[in-house]
Tab-separated table of C-alpha atoms in Angstrom:
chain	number	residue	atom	x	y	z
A	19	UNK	CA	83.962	-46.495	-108.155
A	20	UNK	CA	80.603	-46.232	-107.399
A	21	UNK	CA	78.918	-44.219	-104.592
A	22	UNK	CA	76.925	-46.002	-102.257
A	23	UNK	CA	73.234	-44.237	-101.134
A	24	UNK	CA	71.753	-45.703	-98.315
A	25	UNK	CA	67.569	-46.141	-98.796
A	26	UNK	CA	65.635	-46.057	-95.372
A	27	UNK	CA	62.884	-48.153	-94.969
A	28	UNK	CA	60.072	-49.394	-92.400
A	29	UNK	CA	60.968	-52.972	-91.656
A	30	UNK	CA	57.743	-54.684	-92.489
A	31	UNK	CA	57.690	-56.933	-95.654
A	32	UNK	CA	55.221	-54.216	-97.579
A	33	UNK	CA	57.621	-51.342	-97.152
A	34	UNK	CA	59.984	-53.234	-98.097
A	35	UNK	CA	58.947	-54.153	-101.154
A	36	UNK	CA	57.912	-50.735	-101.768
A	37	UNK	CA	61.898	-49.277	-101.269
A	38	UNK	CA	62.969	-51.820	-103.321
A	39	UNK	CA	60.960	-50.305	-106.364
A	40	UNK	CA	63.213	-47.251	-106.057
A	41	UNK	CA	66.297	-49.173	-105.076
A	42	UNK	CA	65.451	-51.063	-108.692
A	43	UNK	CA	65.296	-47.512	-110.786
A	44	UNK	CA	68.526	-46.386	-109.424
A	45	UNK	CA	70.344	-49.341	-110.444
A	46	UNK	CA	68.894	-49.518	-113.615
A	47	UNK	CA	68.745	-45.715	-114.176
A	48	UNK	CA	71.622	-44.229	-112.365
A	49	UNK	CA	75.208	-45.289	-113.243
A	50	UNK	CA	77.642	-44.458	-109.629
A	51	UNK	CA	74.872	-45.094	-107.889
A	52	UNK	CA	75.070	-48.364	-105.432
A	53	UNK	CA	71.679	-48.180	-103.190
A	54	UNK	CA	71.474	-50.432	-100.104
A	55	UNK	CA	67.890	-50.972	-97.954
A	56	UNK	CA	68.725	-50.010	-94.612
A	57	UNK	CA	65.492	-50.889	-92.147
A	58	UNK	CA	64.157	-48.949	-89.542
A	59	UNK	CA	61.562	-50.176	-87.144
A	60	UNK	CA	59.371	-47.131	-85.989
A	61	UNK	CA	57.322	-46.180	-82.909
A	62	UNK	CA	53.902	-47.027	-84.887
A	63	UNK	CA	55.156	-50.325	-85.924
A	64	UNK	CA	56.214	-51.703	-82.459
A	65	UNK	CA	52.699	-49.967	-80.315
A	66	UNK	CA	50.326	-52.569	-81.619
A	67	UNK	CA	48.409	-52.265	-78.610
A	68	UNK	CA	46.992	-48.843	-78.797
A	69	UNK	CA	45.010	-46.842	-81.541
A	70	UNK	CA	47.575	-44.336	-83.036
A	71	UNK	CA	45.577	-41.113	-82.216
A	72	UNK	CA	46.728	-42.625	-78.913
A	73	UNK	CA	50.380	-42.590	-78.962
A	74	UNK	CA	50.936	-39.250	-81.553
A	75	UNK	CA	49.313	-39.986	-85.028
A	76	UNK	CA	50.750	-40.562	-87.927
A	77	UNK	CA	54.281	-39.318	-87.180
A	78	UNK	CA	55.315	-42.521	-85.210
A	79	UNK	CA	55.528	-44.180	-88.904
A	80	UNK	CA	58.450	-42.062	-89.702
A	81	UNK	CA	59.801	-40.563	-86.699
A	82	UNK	CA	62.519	-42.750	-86.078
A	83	UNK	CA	63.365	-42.863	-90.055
A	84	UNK	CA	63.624	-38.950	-90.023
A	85	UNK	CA	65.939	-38.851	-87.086
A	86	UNK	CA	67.954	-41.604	-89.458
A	87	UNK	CA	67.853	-38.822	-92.400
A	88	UNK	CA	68.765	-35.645	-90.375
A	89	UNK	CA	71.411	-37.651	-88.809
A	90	UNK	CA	73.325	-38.749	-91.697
A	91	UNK	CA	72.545	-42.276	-91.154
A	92	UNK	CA	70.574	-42.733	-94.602
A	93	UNK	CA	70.542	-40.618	-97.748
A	94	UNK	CA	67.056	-41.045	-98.870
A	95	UNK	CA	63.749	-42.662	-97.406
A	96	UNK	CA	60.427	-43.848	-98.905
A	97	UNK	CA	57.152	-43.770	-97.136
A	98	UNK	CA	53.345	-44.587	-97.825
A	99	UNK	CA	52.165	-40.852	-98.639
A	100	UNK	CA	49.359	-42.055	-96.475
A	101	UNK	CA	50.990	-42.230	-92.991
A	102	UNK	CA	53.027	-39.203	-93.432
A	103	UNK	CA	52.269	-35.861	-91.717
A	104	UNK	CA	50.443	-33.336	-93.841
A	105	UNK	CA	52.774	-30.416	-92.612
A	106	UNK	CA	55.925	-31.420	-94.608
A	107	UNK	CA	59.467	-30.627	-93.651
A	108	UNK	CA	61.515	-28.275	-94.715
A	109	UNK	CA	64.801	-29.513	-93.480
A	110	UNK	CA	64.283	-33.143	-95.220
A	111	UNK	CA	61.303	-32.440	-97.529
A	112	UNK	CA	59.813	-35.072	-99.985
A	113	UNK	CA	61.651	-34.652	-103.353
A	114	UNK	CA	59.434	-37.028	-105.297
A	115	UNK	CA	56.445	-38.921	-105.918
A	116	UNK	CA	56.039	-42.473	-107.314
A	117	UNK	CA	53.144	-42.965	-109.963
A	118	UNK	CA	49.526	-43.755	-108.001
A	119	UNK	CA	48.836	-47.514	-107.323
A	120	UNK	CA	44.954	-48.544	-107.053
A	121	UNK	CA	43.826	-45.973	-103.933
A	122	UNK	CA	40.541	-47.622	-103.361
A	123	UNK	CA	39.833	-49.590	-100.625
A	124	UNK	CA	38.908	-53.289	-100.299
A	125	UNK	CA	37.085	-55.526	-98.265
A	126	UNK	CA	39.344	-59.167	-97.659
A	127	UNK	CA	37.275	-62.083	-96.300
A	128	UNK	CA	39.176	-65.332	-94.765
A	129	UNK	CA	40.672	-67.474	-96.909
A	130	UNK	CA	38.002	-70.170	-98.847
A	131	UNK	CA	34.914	-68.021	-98.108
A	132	UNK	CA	33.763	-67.111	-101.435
A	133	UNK	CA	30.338	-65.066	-99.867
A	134	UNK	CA	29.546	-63.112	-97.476
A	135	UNK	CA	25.860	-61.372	-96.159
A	136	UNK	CA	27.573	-57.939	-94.450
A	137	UNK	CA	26.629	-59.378	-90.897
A	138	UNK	CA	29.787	-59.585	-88.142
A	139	UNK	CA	33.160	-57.976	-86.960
A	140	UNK	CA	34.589	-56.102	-89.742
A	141	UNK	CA	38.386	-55.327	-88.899
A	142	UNK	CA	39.168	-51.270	-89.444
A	143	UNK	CA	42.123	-49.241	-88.640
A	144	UNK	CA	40.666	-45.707	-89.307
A	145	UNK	CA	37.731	-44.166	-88.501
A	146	UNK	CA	37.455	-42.464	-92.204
A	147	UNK	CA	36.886	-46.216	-93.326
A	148	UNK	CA	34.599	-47.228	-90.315
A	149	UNK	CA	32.036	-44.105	-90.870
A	150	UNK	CA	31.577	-44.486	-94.198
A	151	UNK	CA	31.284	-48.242	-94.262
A	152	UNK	CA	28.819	-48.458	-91.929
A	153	UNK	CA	26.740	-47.109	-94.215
A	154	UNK	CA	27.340	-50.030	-96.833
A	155	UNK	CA	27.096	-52.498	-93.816
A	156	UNK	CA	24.787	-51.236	-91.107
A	157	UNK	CA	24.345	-54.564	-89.625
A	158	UNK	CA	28.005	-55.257	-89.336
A	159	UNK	CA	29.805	-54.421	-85.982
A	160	UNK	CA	33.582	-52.435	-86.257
A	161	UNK	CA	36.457	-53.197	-83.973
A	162	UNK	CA	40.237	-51.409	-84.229
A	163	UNK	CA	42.348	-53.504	-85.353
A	164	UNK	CA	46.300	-52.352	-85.801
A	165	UNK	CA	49.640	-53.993	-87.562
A	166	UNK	CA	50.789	-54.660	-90.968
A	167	UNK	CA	49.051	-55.708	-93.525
A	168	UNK	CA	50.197	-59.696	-93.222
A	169	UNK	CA	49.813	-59.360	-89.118
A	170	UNK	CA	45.794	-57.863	-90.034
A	171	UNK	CA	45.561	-60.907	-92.687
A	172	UNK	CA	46.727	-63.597	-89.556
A	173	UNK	CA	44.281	-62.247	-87.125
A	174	UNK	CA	41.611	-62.693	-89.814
A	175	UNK	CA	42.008	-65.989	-90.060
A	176	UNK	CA	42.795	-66.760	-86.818
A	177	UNK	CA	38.845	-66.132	-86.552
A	178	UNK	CA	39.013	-62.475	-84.245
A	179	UNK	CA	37.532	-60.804	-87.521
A	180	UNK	CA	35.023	-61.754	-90.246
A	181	UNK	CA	36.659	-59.401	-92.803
A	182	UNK	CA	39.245	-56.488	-93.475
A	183	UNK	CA	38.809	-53.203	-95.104
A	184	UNK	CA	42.534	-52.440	-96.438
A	185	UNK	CA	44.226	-51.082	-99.256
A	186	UNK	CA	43.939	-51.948	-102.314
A	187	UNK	CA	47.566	-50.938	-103.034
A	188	UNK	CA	49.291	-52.602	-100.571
A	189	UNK	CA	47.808	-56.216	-101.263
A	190	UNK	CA	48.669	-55.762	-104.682
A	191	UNK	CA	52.354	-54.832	-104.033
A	192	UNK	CA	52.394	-57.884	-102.102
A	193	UNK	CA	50.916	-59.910	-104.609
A	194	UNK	CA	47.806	-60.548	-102.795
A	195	UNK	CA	45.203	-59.329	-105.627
A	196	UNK	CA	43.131	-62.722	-104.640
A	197	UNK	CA	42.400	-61.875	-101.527
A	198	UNK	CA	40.361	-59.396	-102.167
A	199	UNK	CA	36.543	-59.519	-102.009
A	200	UNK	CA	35.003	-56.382	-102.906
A	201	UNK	CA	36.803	-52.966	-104.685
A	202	UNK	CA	35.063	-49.819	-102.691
A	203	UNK	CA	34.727	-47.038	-105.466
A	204	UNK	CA	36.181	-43.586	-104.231
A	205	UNK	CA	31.946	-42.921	-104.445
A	206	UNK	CA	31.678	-45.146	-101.621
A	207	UNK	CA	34.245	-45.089	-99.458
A	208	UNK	CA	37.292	-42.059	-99.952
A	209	UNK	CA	40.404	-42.863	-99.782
A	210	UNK	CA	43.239	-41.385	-97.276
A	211	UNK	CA	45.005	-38.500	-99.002
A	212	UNK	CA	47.966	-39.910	-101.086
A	213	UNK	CA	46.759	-43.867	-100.353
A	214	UNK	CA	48.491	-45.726	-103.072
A	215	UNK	CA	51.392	-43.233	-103.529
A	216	UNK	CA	55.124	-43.625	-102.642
A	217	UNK	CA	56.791	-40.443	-101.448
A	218	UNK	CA	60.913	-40.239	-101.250
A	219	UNK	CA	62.644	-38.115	-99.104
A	220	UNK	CA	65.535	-36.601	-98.897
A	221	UNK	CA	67.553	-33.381	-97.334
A	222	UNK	CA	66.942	-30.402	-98.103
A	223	UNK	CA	69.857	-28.477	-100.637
A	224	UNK	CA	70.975	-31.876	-101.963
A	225	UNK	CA	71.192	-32.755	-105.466
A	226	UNK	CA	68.426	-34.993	-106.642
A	227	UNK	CA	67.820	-34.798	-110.188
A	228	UNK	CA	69.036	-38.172	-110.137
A	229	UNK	CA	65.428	-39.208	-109.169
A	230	UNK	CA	63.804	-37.344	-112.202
A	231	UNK	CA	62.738	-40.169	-114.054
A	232	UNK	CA	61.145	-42.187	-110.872
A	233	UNK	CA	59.128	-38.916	-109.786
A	234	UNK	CA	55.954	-38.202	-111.701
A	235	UNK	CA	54.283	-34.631	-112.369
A	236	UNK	CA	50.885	-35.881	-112.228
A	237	UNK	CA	51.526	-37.940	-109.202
A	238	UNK	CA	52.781	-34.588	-107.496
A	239	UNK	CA	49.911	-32.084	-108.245
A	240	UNK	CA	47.682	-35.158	-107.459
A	241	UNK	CA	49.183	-35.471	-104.002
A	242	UNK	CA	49.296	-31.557	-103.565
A	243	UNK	CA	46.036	-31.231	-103.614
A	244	UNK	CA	44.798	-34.047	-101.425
A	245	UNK	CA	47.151	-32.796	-98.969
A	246	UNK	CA	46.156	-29.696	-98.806
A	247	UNK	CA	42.472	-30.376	-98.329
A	248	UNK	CA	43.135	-31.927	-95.410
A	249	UNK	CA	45.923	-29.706	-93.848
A	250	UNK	CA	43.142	-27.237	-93.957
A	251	UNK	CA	40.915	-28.903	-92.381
A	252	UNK	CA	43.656	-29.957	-89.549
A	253	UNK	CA	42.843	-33.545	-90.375
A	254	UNK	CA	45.117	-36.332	-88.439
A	255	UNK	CA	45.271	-39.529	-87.694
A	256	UNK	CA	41.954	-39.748	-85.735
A	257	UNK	CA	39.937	-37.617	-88.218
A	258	UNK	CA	38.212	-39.282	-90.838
A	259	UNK	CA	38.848	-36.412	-92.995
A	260	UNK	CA	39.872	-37.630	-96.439
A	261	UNK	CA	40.509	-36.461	-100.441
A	262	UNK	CA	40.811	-38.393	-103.863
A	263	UNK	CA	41.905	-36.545	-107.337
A	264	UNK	CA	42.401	-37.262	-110.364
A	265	UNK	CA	44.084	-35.564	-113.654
A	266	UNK	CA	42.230	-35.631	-117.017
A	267	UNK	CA	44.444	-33.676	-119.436
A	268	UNK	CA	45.290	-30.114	-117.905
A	269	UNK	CA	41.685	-30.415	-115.120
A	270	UNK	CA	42.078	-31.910	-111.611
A	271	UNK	CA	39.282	-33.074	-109.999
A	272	UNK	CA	38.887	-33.605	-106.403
A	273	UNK	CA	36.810	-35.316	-103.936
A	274	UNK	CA	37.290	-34.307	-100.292
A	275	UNK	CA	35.104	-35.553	-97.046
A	276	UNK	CA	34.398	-33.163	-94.559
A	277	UNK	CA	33.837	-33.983	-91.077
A	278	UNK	CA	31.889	-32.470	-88.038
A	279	UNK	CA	32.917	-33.630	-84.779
A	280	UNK	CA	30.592	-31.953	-82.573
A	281	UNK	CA	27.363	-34.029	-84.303
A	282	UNK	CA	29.426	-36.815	-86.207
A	283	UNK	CA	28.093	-35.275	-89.362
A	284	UNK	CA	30.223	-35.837	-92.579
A	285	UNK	CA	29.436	-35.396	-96.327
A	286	UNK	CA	31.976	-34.972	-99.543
A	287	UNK	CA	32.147	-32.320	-101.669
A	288	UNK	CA	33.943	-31.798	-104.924
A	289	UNK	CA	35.841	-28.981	-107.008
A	290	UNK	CA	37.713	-29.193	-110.576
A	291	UNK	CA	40.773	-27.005	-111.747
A	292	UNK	CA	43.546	-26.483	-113.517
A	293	UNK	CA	46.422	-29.306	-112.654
A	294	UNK	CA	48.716	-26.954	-111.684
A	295	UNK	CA	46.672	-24.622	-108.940
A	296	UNK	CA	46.329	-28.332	-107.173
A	297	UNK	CA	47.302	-27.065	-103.835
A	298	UNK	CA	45.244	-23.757	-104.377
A	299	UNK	CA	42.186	-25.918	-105.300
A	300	UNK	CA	43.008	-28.234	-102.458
A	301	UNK	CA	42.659	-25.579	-100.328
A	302	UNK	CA	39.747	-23.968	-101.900
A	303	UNK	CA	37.422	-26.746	-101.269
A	304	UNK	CA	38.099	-27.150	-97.699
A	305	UNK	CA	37.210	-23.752	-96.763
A	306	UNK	CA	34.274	-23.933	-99.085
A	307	UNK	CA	33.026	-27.262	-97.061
A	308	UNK	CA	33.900	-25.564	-93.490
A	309	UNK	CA	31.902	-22.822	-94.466
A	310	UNK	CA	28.705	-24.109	-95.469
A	311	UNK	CA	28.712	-27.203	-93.022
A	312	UNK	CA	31.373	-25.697	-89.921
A	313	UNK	CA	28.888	-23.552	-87.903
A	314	UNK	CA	25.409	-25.780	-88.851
A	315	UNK	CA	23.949	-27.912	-85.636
């Protein structure tokens, strides 16, 4: 007979279709195994009204979900990397890490515009993206804009917005690769810290070698160290602070933006290591940045 595993899930179509990529590898993968979606609708997803810095940060996208896992009610759940907390649990810690899709970010016009001069209300959920697209669009003007990533697309084109900066990954899961306009390079505008990565949680002491062939090494050390850079810098959902790496044989190389509130100063600095001191290096170039930028004026 085989053993059902319940696989807990944000209700919006995107999350959705990001569960079912691991619900496909353990049916395919893992003979016993019978995984069912079970959907969850979070805190973040129902305050549309508010910015989240407002309402608690980036915990209200899986709040609700982790009270599901430490209750029993599901045995695994996937997030975005992106909107999880940087301090990671102990009692239901994330036990692996899908490969990277595209982390850059893109700029979506409405539908049948083919050009655009960079003048108008660009739609922007994060102030990482807003600060450092400013500087590709100083004429533009910048207005909050919350919801998924379908919701964002209908109030573009119901003519509140002129364009979207979103993720890349997240239009492509959803098979909206058209829509996009313009690719930002991680030179222009940094990613979030994990954007484009799939994390999968479970409980902590449980058996999950099952999930060895979904999780990915590189994926892991690449998220590590991202993370890390901006734990130490106590970034949240209101700070733009942000981190991209890469892995080129056994060297990680990382990009990390620093950010100082007191004269809205921010610049990125960079740091290469070995792949597997990613947290270490993570780390390492955050204090570097706070201490040659944290006490200028």
């Amino acid at each position: 007979m085989n053993r059902g595993i319940r696989v807990g899930s944000r209700k919006s179509r995107l999350a959705v279709i990001q569960t079912e990529e691991l619900v496909a590898y353990i049916r395919r993968q893992c003979l016993g195994l019978e995984p069912e979606i079970v959907t969850i609708e979070t805190t973040g997803d129902k305050r549309l009204d508010v910015t989240l810095d407002k309402i608690g940060g980036k915990g209200l996208f899986v709040k609700e979900i982790d009270k599901a896992l430490l209750a029993g009610e599901i045995d695994l759940a996937v997030h975005s990397l992106k909107d999880m907390p940087m301090e990671e649990s102990e009692v239901i810690p994330i036990v692996s890490f899908s490969r990277r899709e595209d982390a850059r970010d893109v700029l979506v016009l409405k539908e049948g515009i083919k050009e655009w001069n960079g003048k108008g209300i660009i739609g922007c959920s994060s102030f990482r993206r807003r600060i450092q697209a400013e500087k590709i669009y100083p004429q533009a003007k910048f207005r909050t804009i919350r919801g998924n990533v379908l919701t964002r697309l209908e109030k573009l084109e119901s003519g509140k917005y002129d364009a979207l900066i979103l993720a890349a990954a997240g239009l492509r899961r959803l098979g909206l690769e058209n829509r996009v306009y313009r690719y930002f390079s991680p030179e222009e505008i940094l990613p979030a810290a994990g954007q484009g990565i799939l994390a999968v949680q479970g409980k902590a002491g449980k058996d999950y070698s099952f999930l060895d062939g979904f999780g990915m090494y590189e994926t892991a050390m690449i998220a590590k160290a991202e993370r890390a850079f901006v734990r130490c810098l106590n970034g949240g959902c209101s700070s733009p602070v942000a981190a991209y790496a890469e892995v080129n044989g056994d060297t990680l190389s990382l990009r990390g933006l620093y950010y100082r509130e007191k004269d809205y100063f921010f610049t990125v600095g960079s740091k290469s290591g070995f792949v597997h001191e990613a947290e270490q290096l993570g780390t390492s170039l955050a204090q570097e940045l706070d201490e040659k930028y944290g006490s200028e004026i």
